[in-house]
Coordinates of C-alpha atoms in Angstrom, one line a residue:
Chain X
X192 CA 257.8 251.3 49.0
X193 CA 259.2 254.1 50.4
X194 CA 259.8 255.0 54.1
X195 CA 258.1 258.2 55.6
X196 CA 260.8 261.0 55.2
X197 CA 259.7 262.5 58.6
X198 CA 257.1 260.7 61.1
X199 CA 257.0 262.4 65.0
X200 CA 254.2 262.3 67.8
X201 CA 254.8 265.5 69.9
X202 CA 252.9 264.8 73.0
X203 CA 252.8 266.8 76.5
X204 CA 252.3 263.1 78.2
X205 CA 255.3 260.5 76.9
X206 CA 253.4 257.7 77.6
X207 CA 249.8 259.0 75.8
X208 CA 252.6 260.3 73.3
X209 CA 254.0 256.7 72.7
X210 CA 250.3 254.9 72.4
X211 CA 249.4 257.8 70.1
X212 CA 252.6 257.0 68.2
X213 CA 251.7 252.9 67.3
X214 CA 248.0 254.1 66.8
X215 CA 249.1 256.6 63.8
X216 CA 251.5 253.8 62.5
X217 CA 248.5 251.0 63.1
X218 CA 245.8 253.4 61.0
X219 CA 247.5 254.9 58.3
X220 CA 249.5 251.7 57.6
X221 CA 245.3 249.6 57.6
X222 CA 244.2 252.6 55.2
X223 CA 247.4 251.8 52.9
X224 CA 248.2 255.7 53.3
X225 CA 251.9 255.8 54.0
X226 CA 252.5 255.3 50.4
X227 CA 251.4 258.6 49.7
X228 CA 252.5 260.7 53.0
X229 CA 256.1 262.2 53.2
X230 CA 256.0 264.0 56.3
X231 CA 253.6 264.2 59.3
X232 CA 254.0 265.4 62.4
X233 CA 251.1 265.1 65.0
X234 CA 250.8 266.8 68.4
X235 CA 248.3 266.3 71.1
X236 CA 248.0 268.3 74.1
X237 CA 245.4 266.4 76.7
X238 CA 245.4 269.3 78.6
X239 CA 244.1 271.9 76.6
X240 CA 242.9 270.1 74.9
X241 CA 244.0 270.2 71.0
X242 CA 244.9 267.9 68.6
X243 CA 247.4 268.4 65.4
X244 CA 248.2 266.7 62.6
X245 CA 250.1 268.5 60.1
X246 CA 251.8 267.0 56.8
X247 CA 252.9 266.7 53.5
X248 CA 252.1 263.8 50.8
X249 CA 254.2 262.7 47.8
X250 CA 253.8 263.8 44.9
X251 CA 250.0 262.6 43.6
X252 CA 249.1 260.9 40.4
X253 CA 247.5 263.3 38.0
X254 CA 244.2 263.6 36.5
X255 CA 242.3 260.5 34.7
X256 CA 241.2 261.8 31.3
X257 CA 239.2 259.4 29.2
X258 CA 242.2 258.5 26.7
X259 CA 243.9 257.0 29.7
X260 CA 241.2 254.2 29.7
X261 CA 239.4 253.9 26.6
X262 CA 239.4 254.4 22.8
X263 CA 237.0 256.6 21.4
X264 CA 235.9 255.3 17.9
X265 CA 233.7 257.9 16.2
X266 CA 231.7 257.1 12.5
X267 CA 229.0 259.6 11.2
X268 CA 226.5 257.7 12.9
X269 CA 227.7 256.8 16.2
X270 CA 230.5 257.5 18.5
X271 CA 232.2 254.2 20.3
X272 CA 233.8 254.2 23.2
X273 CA 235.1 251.1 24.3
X274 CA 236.6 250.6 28.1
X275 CA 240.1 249.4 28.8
X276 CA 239.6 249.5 32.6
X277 CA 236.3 249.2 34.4
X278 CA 237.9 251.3 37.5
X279 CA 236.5 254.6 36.1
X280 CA 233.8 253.7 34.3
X281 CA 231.2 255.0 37.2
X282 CA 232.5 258.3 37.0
X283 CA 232.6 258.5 33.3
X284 CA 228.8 257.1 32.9
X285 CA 227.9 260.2 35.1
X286 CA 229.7 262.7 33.2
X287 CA 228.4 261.1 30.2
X288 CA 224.6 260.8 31.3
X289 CA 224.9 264.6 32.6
X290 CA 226.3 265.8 29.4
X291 CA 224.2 264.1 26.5
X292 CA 221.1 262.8 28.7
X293 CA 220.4 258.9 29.8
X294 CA 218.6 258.7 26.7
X295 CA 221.3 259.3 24.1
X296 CA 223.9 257.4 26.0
X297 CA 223.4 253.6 25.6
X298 CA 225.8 250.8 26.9
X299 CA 225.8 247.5 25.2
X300 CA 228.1 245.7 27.0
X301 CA 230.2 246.1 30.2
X302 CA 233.3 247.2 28.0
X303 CA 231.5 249.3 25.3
X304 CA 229.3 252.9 25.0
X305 CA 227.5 253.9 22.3
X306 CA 226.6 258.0 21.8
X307 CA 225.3 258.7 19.1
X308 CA 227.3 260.7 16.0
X309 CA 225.8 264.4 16.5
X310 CA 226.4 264.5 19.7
X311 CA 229.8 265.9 19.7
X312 CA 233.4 266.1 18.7
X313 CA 235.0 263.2 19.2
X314 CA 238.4 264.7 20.2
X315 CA 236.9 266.8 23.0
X316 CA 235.2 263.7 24.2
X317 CA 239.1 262.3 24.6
X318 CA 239.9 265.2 27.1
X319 CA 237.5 264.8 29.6
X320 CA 238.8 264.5 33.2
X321 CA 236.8 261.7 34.6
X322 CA 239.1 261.4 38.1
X323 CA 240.9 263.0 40.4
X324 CA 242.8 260.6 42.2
X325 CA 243.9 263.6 44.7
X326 CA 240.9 264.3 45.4
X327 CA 240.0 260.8 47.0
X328 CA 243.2 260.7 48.7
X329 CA 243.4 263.4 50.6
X330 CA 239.7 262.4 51.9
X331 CA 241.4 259.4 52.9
X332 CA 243.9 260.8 55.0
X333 CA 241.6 263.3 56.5
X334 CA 239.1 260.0 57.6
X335 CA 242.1 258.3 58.9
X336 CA 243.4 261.6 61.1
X337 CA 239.9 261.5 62.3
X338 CA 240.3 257.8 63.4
X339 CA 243.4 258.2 64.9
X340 CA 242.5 261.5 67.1
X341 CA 240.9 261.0 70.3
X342 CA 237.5 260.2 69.9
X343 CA 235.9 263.3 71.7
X344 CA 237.4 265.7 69.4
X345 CA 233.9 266.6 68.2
X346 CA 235.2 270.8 66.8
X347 CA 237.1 270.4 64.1
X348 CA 238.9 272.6 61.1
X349 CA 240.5 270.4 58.0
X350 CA 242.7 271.8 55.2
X351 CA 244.5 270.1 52.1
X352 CA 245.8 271.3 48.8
X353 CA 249.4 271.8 47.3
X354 CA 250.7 268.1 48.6
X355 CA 249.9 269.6 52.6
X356 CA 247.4 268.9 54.9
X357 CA 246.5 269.3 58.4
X358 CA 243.7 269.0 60.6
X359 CA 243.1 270.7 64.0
X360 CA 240.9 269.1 66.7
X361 CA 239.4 270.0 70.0
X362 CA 236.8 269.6 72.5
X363 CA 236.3 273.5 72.9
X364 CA 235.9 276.2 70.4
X365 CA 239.3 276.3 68.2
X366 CA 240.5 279.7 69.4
X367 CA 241.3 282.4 66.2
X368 CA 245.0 282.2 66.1
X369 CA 245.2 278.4 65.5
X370 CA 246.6 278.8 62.2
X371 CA 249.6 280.1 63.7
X372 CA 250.0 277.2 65.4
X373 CA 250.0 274.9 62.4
X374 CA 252.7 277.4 61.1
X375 CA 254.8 276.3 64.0
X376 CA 254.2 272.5 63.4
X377 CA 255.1 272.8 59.7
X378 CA 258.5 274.9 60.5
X379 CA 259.6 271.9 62.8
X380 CA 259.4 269.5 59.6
X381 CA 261.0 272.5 57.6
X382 CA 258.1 273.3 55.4
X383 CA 256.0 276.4 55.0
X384 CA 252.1 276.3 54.6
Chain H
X35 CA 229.0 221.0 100.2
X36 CA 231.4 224.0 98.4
X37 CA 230.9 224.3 94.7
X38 CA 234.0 225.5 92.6
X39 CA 233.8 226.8 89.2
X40 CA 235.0 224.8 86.4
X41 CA 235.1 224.4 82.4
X42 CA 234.6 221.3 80.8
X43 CA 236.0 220.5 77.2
X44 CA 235.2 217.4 75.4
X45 CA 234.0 215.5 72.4
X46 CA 230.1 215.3 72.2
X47 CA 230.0 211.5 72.3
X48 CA 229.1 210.3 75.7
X49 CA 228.8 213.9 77.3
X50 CA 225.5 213.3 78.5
X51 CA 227.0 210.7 81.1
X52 CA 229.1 213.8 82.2
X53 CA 226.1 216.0 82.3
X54 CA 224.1 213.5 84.5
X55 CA 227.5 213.1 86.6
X56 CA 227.6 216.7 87.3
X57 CA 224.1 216.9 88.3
X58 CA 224.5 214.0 90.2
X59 CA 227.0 215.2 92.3
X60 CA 224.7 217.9 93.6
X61 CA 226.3 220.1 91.0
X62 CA 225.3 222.5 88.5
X63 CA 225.5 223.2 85.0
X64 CA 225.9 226.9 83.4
X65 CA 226.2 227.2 80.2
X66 CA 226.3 224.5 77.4
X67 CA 228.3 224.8 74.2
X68 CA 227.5 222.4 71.6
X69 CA 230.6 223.4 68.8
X70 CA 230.8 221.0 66.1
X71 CA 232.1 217.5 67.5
X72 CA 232.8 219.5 70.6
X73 CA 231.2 220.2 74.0
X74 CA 232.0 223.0 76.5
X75 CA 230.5 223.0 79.5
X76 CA 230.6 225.6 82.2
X77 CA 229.8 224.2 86.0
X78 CA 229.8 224.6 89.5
X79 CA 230.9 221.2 90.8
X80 CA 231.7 220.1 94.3
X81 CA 235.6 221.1 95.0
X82 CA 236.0 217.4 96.6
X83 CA 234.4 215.1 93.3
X84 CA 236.6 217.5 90.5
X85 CA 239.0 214.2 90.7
X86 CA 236.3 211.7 89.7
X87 CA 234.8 213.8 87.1
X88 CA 238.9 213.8 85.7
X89 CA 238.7 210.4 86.3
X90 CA 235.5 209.1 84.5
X91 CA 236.0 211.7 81.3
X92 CA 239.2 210.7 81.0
X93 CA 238.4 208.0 78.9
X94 CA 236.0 210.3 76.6
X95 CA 239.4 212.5 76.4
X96 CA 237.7 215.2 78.6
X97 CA 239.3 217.6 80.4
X98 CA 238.3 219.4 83.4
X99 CA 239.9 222.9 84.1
X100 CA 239.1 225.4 86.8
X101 CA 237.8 228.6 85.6
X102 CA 237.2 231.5 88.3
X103 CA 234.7 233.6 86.8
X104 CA 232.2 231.1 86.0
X105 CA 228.9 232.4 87.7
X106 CA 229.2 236.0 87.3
X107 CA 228.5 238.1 84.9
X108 CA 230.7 240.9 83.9
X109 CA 230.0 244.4 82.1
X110 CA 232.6 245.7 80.0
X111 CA 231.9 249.6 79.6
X112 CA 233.6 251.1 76.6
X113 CA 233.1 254.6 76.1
X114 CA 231.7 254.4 72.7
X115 CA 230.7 252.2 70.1
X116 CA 233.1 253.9 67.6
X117 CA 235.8 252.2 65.8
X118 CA 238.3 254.4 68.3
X119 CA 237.2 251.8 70.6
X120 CA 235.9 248.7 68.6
X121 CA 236.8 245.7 67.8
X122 CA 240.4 246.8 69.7
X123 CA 240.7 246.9 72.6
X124 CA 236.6 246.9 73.8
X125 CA 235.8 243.5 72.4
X126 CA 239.5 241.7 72.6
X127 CA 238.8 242.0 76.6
X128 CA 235.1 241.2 76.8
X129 CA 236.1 238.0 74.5
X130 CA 239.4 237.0 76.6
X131 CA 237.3 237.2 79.7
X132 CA 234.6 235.1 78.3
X133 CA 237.0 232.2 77.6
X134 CA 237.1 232.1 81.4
X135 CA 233.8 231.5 82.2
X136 CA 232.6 234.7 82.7
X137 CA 229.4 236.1 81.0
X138 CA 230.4 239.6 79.9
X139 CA 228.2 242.2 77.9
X140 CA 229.3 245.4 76.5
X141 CA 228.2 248.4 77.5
X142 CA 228.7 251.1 74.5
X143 CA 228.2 254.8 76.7
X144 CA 226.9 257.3 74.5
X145 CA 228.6 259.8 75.2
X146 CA 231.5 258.4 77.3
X147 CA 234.1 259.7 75.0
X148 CA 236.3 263.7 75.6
X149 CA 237.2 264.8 78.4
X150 CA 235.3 267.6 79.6
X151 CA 232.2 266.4 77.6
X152 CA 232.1 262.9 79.4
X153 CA 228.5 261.7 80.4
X154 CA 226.5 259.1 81.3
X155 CA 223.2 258.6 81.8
X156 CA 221.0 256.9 84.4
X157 CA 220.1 253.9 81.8
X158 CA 224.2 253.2 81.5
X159 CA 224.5 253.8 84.9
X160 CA 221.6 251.0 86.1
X161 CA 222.3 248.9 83.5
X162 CA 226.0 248.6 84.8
X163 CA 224.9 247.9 88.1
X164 CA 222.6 244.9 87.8
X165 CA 225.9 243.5 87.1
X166 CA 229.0 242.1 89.3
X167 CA 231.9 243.9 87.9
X168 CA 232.3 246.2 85.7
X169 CA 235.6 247.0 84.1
X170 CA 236.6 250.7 82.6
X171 CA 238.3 250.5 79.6
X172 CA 239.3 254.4 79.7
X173 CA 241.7 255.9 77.0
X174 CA 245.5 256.7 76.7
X175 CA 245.8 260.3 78.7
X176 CA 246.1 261.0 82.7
X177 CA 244.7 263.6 81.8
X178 CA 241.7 262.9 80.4
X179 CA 241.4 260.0 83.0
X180 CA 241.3 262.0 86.0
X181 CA 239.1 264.2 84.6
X182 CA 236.6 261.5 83.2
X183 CA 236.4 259.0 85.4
X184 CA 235.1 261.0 88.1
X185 CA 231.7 261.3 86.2
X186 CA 231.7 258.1 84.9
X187 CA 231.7 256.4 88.1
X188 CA 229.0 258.6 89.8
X189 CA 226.0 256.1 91.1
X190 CA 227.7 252.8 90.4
X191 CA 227.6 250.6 93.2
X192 CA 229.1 247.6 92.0
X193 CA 233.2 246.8 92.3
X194 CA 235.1 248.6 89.3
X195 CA 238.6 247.6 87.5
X196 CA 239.8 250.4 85.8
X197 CA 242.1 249.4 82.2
X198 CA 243.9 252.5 80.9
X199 CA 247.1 253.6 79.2
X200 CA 249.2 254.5 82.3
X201 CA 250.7 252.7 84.0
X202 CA 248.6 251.0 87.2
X203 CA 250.8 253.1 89.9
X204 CA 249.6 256.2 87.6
X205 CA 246.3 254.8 87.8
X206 CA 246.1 254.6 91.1
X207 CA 246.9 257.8 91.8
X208 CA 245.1 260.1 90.1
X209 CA 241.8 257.8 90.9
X210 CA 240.2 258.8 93.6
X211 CA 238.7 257.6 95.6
X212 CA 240.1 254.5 94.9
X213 CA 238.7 251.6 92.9
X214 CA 239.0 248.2 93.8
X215 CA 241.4 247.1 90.7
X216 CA 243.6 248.9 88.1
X217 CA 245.1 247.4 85.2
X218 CA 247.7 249.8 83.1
X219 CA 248.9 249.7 80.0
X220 CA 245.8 248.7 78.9
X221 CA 244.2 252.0 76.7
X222 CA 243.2 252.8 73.3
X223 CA 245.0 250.7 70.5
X224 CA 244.2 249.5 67.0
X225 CA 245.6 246.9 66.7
X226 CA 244.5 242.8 67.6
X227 CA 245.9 241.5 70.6
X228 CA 248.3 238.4 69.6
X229 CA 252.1 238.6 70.3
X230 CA 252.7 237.5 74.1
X231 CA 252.8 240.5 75.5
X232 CA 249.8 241.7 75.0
X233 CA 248.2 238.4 75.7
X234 CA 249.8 238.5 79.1
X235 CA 248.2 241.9 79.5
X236 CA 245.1 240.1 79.0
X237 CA 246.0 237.7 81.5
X238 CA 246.8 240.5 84.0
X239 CA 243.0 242.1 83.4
X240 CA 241.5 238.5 84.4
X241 CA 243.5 238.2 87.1
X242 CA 242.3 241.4 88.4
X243 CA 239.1 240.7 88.2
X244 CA 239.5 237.2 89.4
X245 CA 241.4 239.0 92.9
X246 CA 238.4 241.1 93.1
X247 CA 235.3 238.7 92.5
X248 CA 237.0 236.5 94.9
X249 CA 237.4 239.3 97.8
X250 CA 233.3 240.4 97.1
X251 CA 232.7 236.1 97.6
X252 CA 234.4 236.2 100.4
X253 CA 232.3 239.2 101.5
X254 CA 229.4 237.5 100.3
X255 CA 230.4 233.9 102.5
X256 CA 230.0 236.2 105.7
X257 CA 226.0 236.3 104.9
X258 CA 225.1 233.8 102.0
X259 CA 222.3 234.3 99.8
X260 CA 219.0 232.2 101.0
X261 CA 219.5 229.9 98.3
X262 CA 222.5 229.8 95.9
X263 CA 221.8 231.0 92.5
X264 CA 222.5 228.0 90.5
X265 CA 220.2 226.1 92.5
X266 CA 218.1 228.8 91.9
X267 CA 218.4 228.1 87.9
X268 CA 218.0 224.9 87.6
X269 CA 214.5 225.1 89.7
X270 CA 213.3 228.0 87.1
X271 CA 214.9 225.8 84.2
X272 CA 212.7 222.7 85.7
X273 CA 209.4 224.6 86.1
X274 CA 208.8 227.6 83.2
X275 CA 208.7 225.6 80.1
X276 CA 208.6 228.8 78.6
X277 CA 212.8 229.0 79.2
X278 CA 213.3 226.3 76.4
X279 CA 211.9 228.4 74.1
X280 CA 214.4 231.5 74.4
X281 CA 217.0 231.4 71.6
X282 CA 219.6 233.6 73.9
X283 CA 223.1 231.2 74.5
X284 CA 222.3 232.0 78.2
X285 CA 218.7 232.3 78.9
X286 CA 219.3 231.7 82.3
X287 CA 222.3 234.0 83.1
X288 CA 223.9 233.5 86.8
X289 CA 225.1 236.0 88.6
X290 CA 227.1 235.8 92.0
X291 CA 224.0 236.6 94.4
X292 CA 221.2 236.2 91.9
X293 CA 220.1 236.0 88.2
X294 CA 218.9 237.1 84.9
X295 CA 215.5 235.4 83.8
X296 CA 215.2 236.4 79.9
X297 CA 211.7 236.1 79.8
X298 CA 209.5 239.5 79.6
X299 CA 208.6 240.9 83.1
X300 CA 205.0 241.6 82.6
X301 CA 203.9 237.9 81.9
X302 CA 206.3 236.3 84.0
X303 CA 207.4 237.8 87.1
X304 CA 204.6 236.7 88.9
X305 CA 205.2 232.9 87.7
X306 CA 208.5 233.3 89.0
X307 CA 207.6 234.7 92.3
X308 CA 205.2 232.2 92.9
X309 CA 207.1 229.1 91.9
X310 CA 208.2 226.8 94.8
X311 CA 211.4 225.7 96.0
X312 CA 211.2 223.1 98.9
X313 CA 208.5 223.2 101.3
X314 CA 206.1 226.1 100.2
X315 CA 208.9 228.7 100.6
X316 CA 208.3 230.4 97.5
X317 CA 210.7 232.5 95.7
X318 CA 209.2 235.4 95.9
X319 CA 209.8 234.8 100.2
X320 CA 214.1 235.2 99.3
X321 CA 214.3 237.0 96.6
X322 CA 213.5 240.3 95.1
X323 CA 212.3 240.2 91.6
X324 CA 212.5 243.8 89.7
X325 CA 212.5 244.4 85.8
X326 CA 215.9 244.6 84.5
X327 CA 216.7 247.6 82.3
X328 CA 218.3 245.4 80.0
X329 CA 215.6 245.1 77.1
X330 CA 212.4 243.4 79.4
X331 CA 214.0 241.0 81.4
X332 CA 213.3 239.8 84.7
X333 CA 216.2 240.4 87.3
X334 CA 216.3 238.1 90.2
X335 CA 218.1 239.6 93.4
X336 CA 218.4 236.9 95.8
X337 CA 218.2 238.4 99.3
X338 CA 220.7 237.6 102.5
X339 CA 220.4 235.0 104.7
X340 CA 220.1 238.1 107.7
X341 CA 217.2 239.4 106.2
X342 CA 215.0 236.1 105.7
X343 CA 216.7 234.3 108.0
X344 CA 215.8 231.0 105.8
X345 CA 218.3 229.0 104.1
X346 CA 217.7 226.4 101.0

């Protein structure tokens, strides 16, 4: 696995700083998350009070389309689908009931779906994106910035797209220029938002 | 006759005769843990018989240990009930403090957590004082701290150790007015208490309690209770069958100057008041007996020597 390329706690109080330091380490390593983060910097001002956590991820898996997990088997009659792995076969049962109705898709097995054949073009079928593993994982990391903030950091604004993320804290209102301040904390990792 | 507090460990077979010894000796017995093959039992013994009690379990492979906090009972206020706080580090000290006698319960605030949005309302608030102690397990910041604490200590009367990231000289000086114990380095963490350290930490929190429950007894020696409140238990244990019938592990709980009937007020308090402890004093004549806020229990306050002037 590798290290995170860049992990600092900027903190106006060393020893809240240090705490806040093994509690970001403690949480991100329980919610297996430093896998996918490359840099974060996090900075907490008690005084203010404001909490920041800015960062960048590694680069994410892509999209699951169905071809990545199953076989699609179409005759004149029916279309078969059979499942290689069960991990994204909720999702795909959604798409799949949304698309044809409940009534037309049929599953006789654990491993196996049955449409039948006028419902549509097999190859299309093969294309659709049933997961996006991004997507999950930057909800992740959001869920674990809000368990390692302090607790009474009720206002709150969250961002993530484009491998970044950050999330901005506070007590009090969020005052308008706050995005300036993220600026700031990505320039001291040497990224741009 | 001066009753210390031990903890008894042992295998089940044969503990009776220890039980009987106990009571015997004009002690008393707490709390009863039945684990398995195992027995623990939490007493107040006479300080001068603790060698004979070694003595007679040695050959049941008992052993006899002091433990200072038996007989009190101990709230732990954590600001929330939010896994910020939870299990670490709220419920690693209420259960390290258990394992020496004490009978803690947590107190979850509702809104204990921020720093300018800090409350707490007069449920918390009484709740916390029909305690002993209570100990503060505040957060990492100084900050926040000072700020906080101020509003989180308004109405409670009963000694407070504060347990917070700074260090305890920090602590003690941006509390104030003081507080009769501090324990630093002690905040918010995630993790589960088990390299030494951090066990010793642990150690330091009991300790500071232990200093300060031992400074309110010896307050408390200068005008006893009218009746202690083991003696107290064991007379309501012996007379309200009802007791046996409360699944709670304590349904007795003793406190340092009275105790926790867990029996609904309505129907009982006046069975309690009435019941008689030598020689028609009654005790409802020593004690006050008052609904606890805690669910609908009865809370027994067991009033000074100076003001009944009668001693059982």
């Amino acid at each position: 696995m590798d290290a995170v390329e860049y992990f600092e706690v900027e903190c106006t109080e060393e020893t809240g700083g240090n705490y806040y330091r093994r509690i970001a380490d403690v949480v991100l390593l329980d919610h297996n998350l430093l896998r996918v983060i490359r840099k974060l910097h996090i900075f907490i001002d008690p005084e203010v009070p404001i909490f920041i956590a800015v960062g960048v991820t590694k680069k994410l898996p892509g999209i699951v389309r169905l071809r990545d997990f199953a076989e699609v088997m179409a005759t004149d009659q029916k279309i078969t689908i059979s499942i290689g792995d069960e991990t994204y076969l909720a999702p795909l049962l959604q798409i799949l009931w949304e698309r044809y109705g409940k009534e037309n898709v049929s599953q006789p097995d654990r491993f196996t779906i049955v449409l039948p054949g006028d419902v549509s073009e097999s190859g299309d079928l093969e294309d659709i994106p049933v997961f996006d593993p991004s997507e999950s994982i930057y909800k992740d990391l959001i869920y674990a910035l809000l368990v390692i903030q302090p607790e009474g950091f009720k206002v709150r604004r969250q961002w993530y797209g484009k491998e970044k993320f950050y999330l901005v804290a506070s007590e009090d209102t969020l005052p308008e220029d706050i995005e300036e301040l993220v600026r700031e904390k990505f320039a001291l990792m040497g990224e741009r938002l | 006759m001066n009753l210390v507090p031990v903890t008894y460990k042992g295998g089940i077979y044969r503990h009776d005769e220890i039980i009987d010894l106990i009571e015997d000796l004009g002690g008393y017995i707490i709390q009863k843990h039945i684990l398995a093959q195992e027995v623990v039992l939490q007493a107040l013994v006479p300080k001068e018989d603790i060698a004979l009690i070694a003595a007679i379990a040695k050959p049941l492979t008992g052993e006899i240990t002091p433990s200072p906090l038996v007989g009190t009972e101990i709230a732990v206020v954590t600001m929330s009930l939010e896994i910020h706080h939870l299990p670490h580090a709220s419920c690693d000290v209420a259960e390290y403090i258990r394992r020496f006698g004490a009978k803690t319960n947590m107190v979850g605030l509702a809104r204990g957590f921020g720093k300018r949005i800090a409350q707490m309302n007069d449920e918390e608030r009484d709740v916390i004082n029909e305690h002993d102690l209570a100990v503060y397990l505040l957060g990492d910041f100084e900050t926040c701290i000072k700020q906080k604490f101020q509003v989180l200590r308004r109405g409670i009367d009963v000694p407070i150790v504060v347990c917070g990231g700074p260090s305890r000289e920090t602590l003690r000086r941006i509390i104030e007015p003081p507080v009769d114990g501090y324990v630093g380095n002690v905040g918010r963490f995630m993790h589960r208490t088990k390299e030494s350290e951090e066990l010793a930490k642990l150690d330091e929190v009991v300790e500071e309690i232990t200093r300060v429950l031992d400074r309110k007894r010896e307050e408390i020696a200068k005008d006893p209770p009218s009746v202690s409140p083991a003696r107290l238990m064991d007379i309501i244990t012996t007379q309200v069958e009802e007791i046996h019938e409360v699944l709670s592990p304590t349904p007795i709980t003793v406190q340092m100057q009275g105790l926790r009937v867990k029996l609904p007020y309505d129907t009982f308090a006046r069975v309690v008041r009435d019941i008689s402890i030598e020689e028609g004093i009654t005790i409802g004549e020593i004690a006050d007996i008052i609904p606890s806020r805690m669910r609908d229990y009865i809370l027994i306050r067991i009033r000074p020597f100076s003001e009944t002037n009668i001693m059982v």
